[in-house]
Amino acid sequence: MNRLLNLCLGVVLLAGVLLAITTSIIPARATSITSFIVNPFSTVDWFGEPNYEGDNFGTSVASAGDVNGDGYSDIIVGSPYYINGQSLEGRAYVYQGSGSGLDATPAWTFESDIENCQLGWSVASASDVNNDGFDDVLVGALYCTTSPDPNHREGRVYLFLGSSTGLSTTPAWWKEGEGFDESFGWSVASAGDVNSDGYGDVIIGAPWASYPEGHEGRAYVFHGTDSGLEDTAAWVAESDLPWTDFGQWVDSAGDVDDDGFTDVIIGHPGWASPEDAEGRAYVYMGSAVGLETTPAWTYESNIVDCELGTSVSDAGDVNGDGYADVLAGGVKCANPDNYEGVAYLFLGSATGLSLTPIWSQEGNQAFSHYSRSLASAGDVNDDGFGDIIIGAPYYDAGEEDEGLAFLYFGSAGGILPEPFYSKGGDQAGASFSFSVATAGDVNGDGIDDILVGAPAYDGGQDNEGRVTVYYGSIDAAARILLPLVVR
């Protein structure tokens, strides 16, 4: 009883602190308003399962943008271990949004029909590469090869164009890695519009590329045109350091200096100077002629074996100053817990990104792999500040390796120090939050929604995987923020 009373008192005190913080950041004209934000993790609003054993559905998840132009965001899900005639050929699924939320069945699927291709290891919106008003999607297949030797593993990326009837059934463009064991397509993302020509551009990571250093890694940017993506990369960067996996994770950085050109962020987890495998992240700035050839910003962890750059992401605009912010994660960081993981947030400004992080958080549990996934969550509480979501897929929160997702709210001062909501997978070994993303606004209520993948979830089949969507929401009468207490 005393323990319960202490817990309740603690929650009340914390709520008071949060109320004070919230009141201090509300403009004077709004100080008389009070309201309650609904916990977006309190209810599962939609979930998908493939009902195929061992598919690992949800290994990758992303907003697909709006592929059919109906005003509702759609989502894309990767299932790289899908088997249908060919072992581990992989499959990708798109579910479309509507006024009542996501459809129960996918509107579009695509499978590789190539053994061990593992299509769906990565998925992303490509934004609108041909400027026709419909968003397009990318699907990465990290082990695909045209070689008769399945171990050649150049990797491949497919582009599918949106239209008024949804995605094309055949790829409008595909590109294969240029070398043996390159894993081209390990990560894929929209690059935004790096040259501000009105066409969306894309960025693709190939962390095992060898030119000539073994596994030095490369990143490629392809520009959009009226007919889709250009056949030849407009920009290529590589590390020139063997076995360092430059490009393991790539993403748009948004526009960190608000100059009208979007920028990109690239992870380099094997960077080792001076600390072994400390990891590094880079931002390259956009311009009228495309990305600059040298990074405008770098950050390294200075922690042995941290592998910073295992994950990187646009963070949206967490403090509402008009500049995009970024996230970088080091999944193996130990301080002191092995493989607890760490995430860093850097703010944009007129001169670019802050040189040091303004916020950081550790997993605080050994082998939880906090920051294996991280992303902008959009604005899930409709307060005008970007929010972020971070995954720890092997976190023990009642069940071993069930996984935990952490949602942090933005504010005028940046990301608030503790997660407001945390949600576990509720099943041992589910790897909940192996992938996380904003879903966009799938139900058209004007508030962004959250997407979480649990690829090892056992529904009716072992390791079939599950993807869950939680709708963002706000009670317009309120503004008191109450956190969900993690078990």
Coordinates of C-alpha atoms in Angstrom, one line a residue, residues 98-325:
S98 CA -9.2 7.2 -45.4
G99 CA -11.7 9.2 -43.2
S100 CA -12.0 6.1 -41.0
G101 CA -8.2 5.4 -40.9
L102 CA -6.1 2.8 -42.7
D103 CA -7.8 0.1 -44.8
A104 CA -7.7 -3.4 -43.3
T105 CA -6.2 -4.9 -46.4
P106 CA -3.3 -3.6 -48.5
A107 CA -4.1 -1.7 -51.6
W108 CA -0.8 -2.7 -53.2
T109 CA 1.9 -5.3 -52.8
F110 CA 5.1 -6.2 -54.6
E111 CA 7.4 -9.1 -54.3
S112 CA 10.8 -9.6 -55.9
D113 CA 10.5 -13.2 -57.3
I114 CA 14.3 -13.5 -56.7
E115 CA 15.7 -15.9 -54.2
N116 CA 17.3 -14.3 -51.1
C117 CA 16.6 -10.8 -52.5
Q118 CA 15.1 -9.7 -49.1
L119 CA 13.0 -7.0 -50.7
G120 CA 11.5 -4.7 -48.1
W121 CA 14.5 -4.5 -45.8
S122 CA 14.1 -0.8 -46.3
V123 CA 11.0 1.2 -47.5
A124 CA 10.4 5.0 -47.8
S125 CA 8.4 7.7 -49.4
A126 CA 10.2 9.1 -52.4
S127 CA 8.2 12.3 -52.1
D128 CA 7.0 13.3 -55.6
V129 CA 9.9 12.6 -58.0
N130 CA 8.1 13.5 -61.2
N131 CA 6.1 16.5 -59.8
D132 CA 2.7 15.1 -60.9
G133 CA 1.0 15.7 -57.6
F134 CA 1.1 12.1 -56.3
D135 CA 3.7 10.8 -53.9
D136 CA 5.9 7.9 -54.9
V137 CA 7.7 5.2 -52.9
L138 CA 11.1 3.4 -52.7
V139 CA 11.7 -0.2 -51.8
G140 CA 15.1 -1.6 -51.0
A141 CA 16.2 -5.2 -51.5
L142 CA 19.7 -5.4 -50.0
Y143 CA 20.7 -8.8 -51.4
C144 CA 19.2 -8.7 -54.8
T145 CA 21.4 -9.7 -57.7
T146 CA 21.2 -10.5 -61.4
S147 CA 24.2 -12.8 -61.0
P148 CA 23.6 -16.6 -61.1
D149 CA 25.5 -16.6 -57.8
P150 CA 23.0 -15.6 -55.0
N151 CA 25.9 -14.5 -52.8
H152 CA 26.8 -11.7 -55.2
R153 CA 24.4 -9.4 -53.3
E154 CA 24.8 -6.1 -55.1
G155 CA 21.5 -5.0 -53.8
R156 CA 18.7 -3.2 -55.6
V157 CA 16.2 -0.3 -55.2
Y158 CA 12.8 0.0 -56.9
L159 CA 10.7 3.2 -57.5
F160 CA 7.0 3.0 -57.8
L161 CA 5.0 6.0 -59.0
G162 CA 1.8 7.2 -57.5
S163 CA -1.4 8.1 -59.4
S164 CA -5.1 8.7 -58.9
T165 CA -5.6 5.0 -58.7
G166 CA -2.6 4.4 -56.4
L167 CA 0.8 2.9 -57.0
S168 CA 2.0 1.5 -60.3
T169 CA 2.1 -2.3 -60.3
T170 CA 5.5 -2.4 -61.9
P171 CA 8.5 -0.3 -61.0
A172 CA 9.0 2.9 -63.0
W173 CA 12.8 2.7 -62.2
W174 CA 15.1 0.3 -60.6
K175 CA 18.8 0.4 -59.9
E176 CA 21.3 -2.3 -58.8
G177 CA 24.5 -1.8 -56.9
E178 CA 27.7 -1.6 -59.0
G179 CA 29.8 -4.1 -57.2
F180 CA 29.9 -7.4 -55.4
D181 CA 28.4 -7.5 -51.9
E182 CA 27.5 -3.8 -52.0
S183 CA 24.1 -4.1 -50.3
F184 CA 22.8 -1.1 -52.3
G185 CA 19.5 -0.2 -50.7
W186 CA 20.3 -1.2 -47.2
S187 CA 18.7 2.2 -46.4
V188 CA 16.5 4.4 -48.7
A189 CA 14.9 7.7 -48.1
S190 CA 13.5 10.8 -49.8
A191 CA 16.2 13.5 -49.9
G192 CA 13.6 16.2 -50.2
D193 CA 14.4 18.6 -53.0
V194 CA 18.1 19.2 -52.7
N195 CA 18.4 21.6 -55.7
S196 CA 14.9 23.2 -55.3
D197 CA 13.8 22.4 -58.9
G198 CA 10.4 21.2 -57.8
Y199 CA 11.1 17.5 -58.2
G200 CA 11.7 15.2 -55.3
D201 CA 15.1 13.6 -55.0
V202 CA 16.1 10.3 -53.3
I203 CA 19.1 9.1 -51.3
I204 CA 20.3 5.5 -51.1
G205 CA 22.9 3.9 -48.8
A206 CA 25.2 1.0 -49.8
P207 CA 27.3 0.4 -46.6
W208 CA 29.3 -2.5 -47.9
A209 CA 30.4 -0.8 -51.1
S210 CA 34.1 -1.2 -51.9
Y211 CA 35.7 1.5 -54.1
P212 CA 38.4 0.3 -53.6
E213 CA 38.4 -0.1 -49.8
G214 CA 36.5 -3.1 -48.6
H215 CA 33.1 -2.2 -47.0
E216 CA 34.0 1.5 -46.9
G217 CA 30.4 2.3 -47.9
R218 CA 28.8 4.8 -50.2
A219 CA 25.7 7.0 -50.5
Y220 CA 24.0 8.0 -53.7
V221 CA 21.6 10.8 -54.6
F222 CA 19.4 10.6 -57.7
H223 CA 17.5 13.7 -58.9
G224 CA 13.9 13.7 -59.9
T225 CA 12.6 14.7 -63.4
D226 CA 9.4 14.9 -65.4
S227 CA 9.8 11.2 -66.2
G228 CA 10.9 10.1 -62.8
L229 CA 14.4 9.5 -61.4
E230 CA 17.5 10.0 -63.4
D231 CA 19.4 6.9 -64.4
T232 CA 22.8 8.1 -63.1
A233 CA 23.4 9.3 -59.6
A234 CA 23.8 13.1 -59.4
W235 CA 25.9 12.8 -56.3
V236 CA 28.0 10.1 -54.7
A237 CA 30.0 10.1 -51.4
E238 CA 32.2 7.4 -49.9
S239 CA 34.3 7.1 -46.8
D240 CA 37.7 5.8 -48.2
L241 CA 38.0 3.9 -44.9
P242 CA 37.8 0.1 -45.0
W243 CA 35.1 -1.8 -43.0
T244 CA 33.4 1.4 -41.7
D245 CA 30.0 1.1 -43.4
F246 CA 29.4 4.7 -44.5
G247 CA 25.8 5.0 -45.6
Q248 CA 24.3 2.3 -43.3
W249 CA 21.6 4.8 -42.6
V250 CA 20.6 7.8 -44.8
D251 CA 17.8 10.3 -44.6
S252 CA 16.7 13.8 -45.5
A253 CA 17.8 16.3 -42.9
G254 CA 15.1 18.7 -43.8
D255 CA 16.3 22.2 -44.4
V256 CA 18.5 22.8 -41.4
D257 CA 19.5 26.4 -42.4
D258 CA 16.2 27.4 -44.0
D259 CA 17.9 28.4 -47.3
G260 CA 15.2 26.8 -49.5
F261 CA 17.3 23.7 -50.3
T262 CA 16.9 20.5 -48.4
D263 CA 19.9 18.8 -46.9
V264 CA 20.8 15.1 -46.1
I265 CA 22.2 13.2 -43.2
I266 CA 24.3 10.1 -43.4
G267 CA 25.5 7.7 -40.7
H268 CA 29.0 6.2 -40.6
P269 CA 28.9 3.8 -37.6
G270 CA 32.4 2.3 -38.2
W271 CA 34.3 5.6 -38.0
A272 CA 37.3 5.1 -35.7
S273 CA 39.3 8.2 -35.0
P274 CA 40.4 8.3 -32.3
E275 CA 38.1 5.8 -30.6
D276 CA 37.5 2.4 -32.2
A277 CA 34.1 2.2 -33.9
E278 CA 32.9 5.4 -32.2
G279 CA 30.9 6.3 -35.2
R280 CA 30.1 9.6 -37.0
A281 CA 27.2 11.4 -38.7
Y282 CA 27.5 13.9 -41.6
V283 CA 25.2 16.6 -43.0
Y284 CA 25.6 17.7 -46.6
M285 CA 23.9 20.9 -47.7
G286 CA 21.7 21.4 -50.7
S287 CA 22.2 24.1 -53.3
A288 CA 21.0 25.2 -56.7
V289 CA 23.3 22.7 -58.3
G290 CA 22.6 19.9 -55.8
L291 CA 24.4 18.6 -52.7
E292 CA 27.8 20.0 -51.8
T293 CA 30.7 17.7 -52.1
T294 CA 32.0 18.1 -48.6
P295 CA 29.9 17.9 -45.4
A296 CA 29.0 21.1 -43.7
W297 CA 28.6 19.4 -40.4
T298 CA 30.0 16.3 -38.7
Y299 CA 29.6 14.8 -35.2
E300 CA 31.4 11.8 -33.6
S301 CA 30.6 10.1 -30.3
N302 CA 34.1 9.8 -28.9
I303 CA 32.9 6.6 -27.2
V304 CA 34.5 3.3 -28.0
D305 CA 32.3 0.9 -29.9
C306 CA 29.3 3.3 -29.8
E307 CA 28.7 3.1 -33.6
L308 CA 27.1 6.5 -33.8
G309 CA 25.3 6.7 -37.1
T310 CA 23.7 3.3 -36.8
S311 CA 20.5 5.4 -37.2
V312 CA 20.0 9.0 -38.4
S313 CA 16.9 11.0 -39.1
D314 CA 15.2 14.3 -39.7
A315 CA 13.6 15.3 -36.4
G316 CA 11.2 17.9 -37.9
D317 CA 11.2 21.2 -36.1
V318 CA 11.1 20.4 -32.4
N319 CA 11.3 24.0 -31.1
G320 CA 9.2 25.7 -33.7
D321 CA 11.9 28.1 -34.9
G322 CA 11.5 27.4 -38.6
Y323 CA 14.7 25.3 -38.9
A324 CA 14.8 21.6 -39.3
D325 CA 16.5 19.5 -36.6

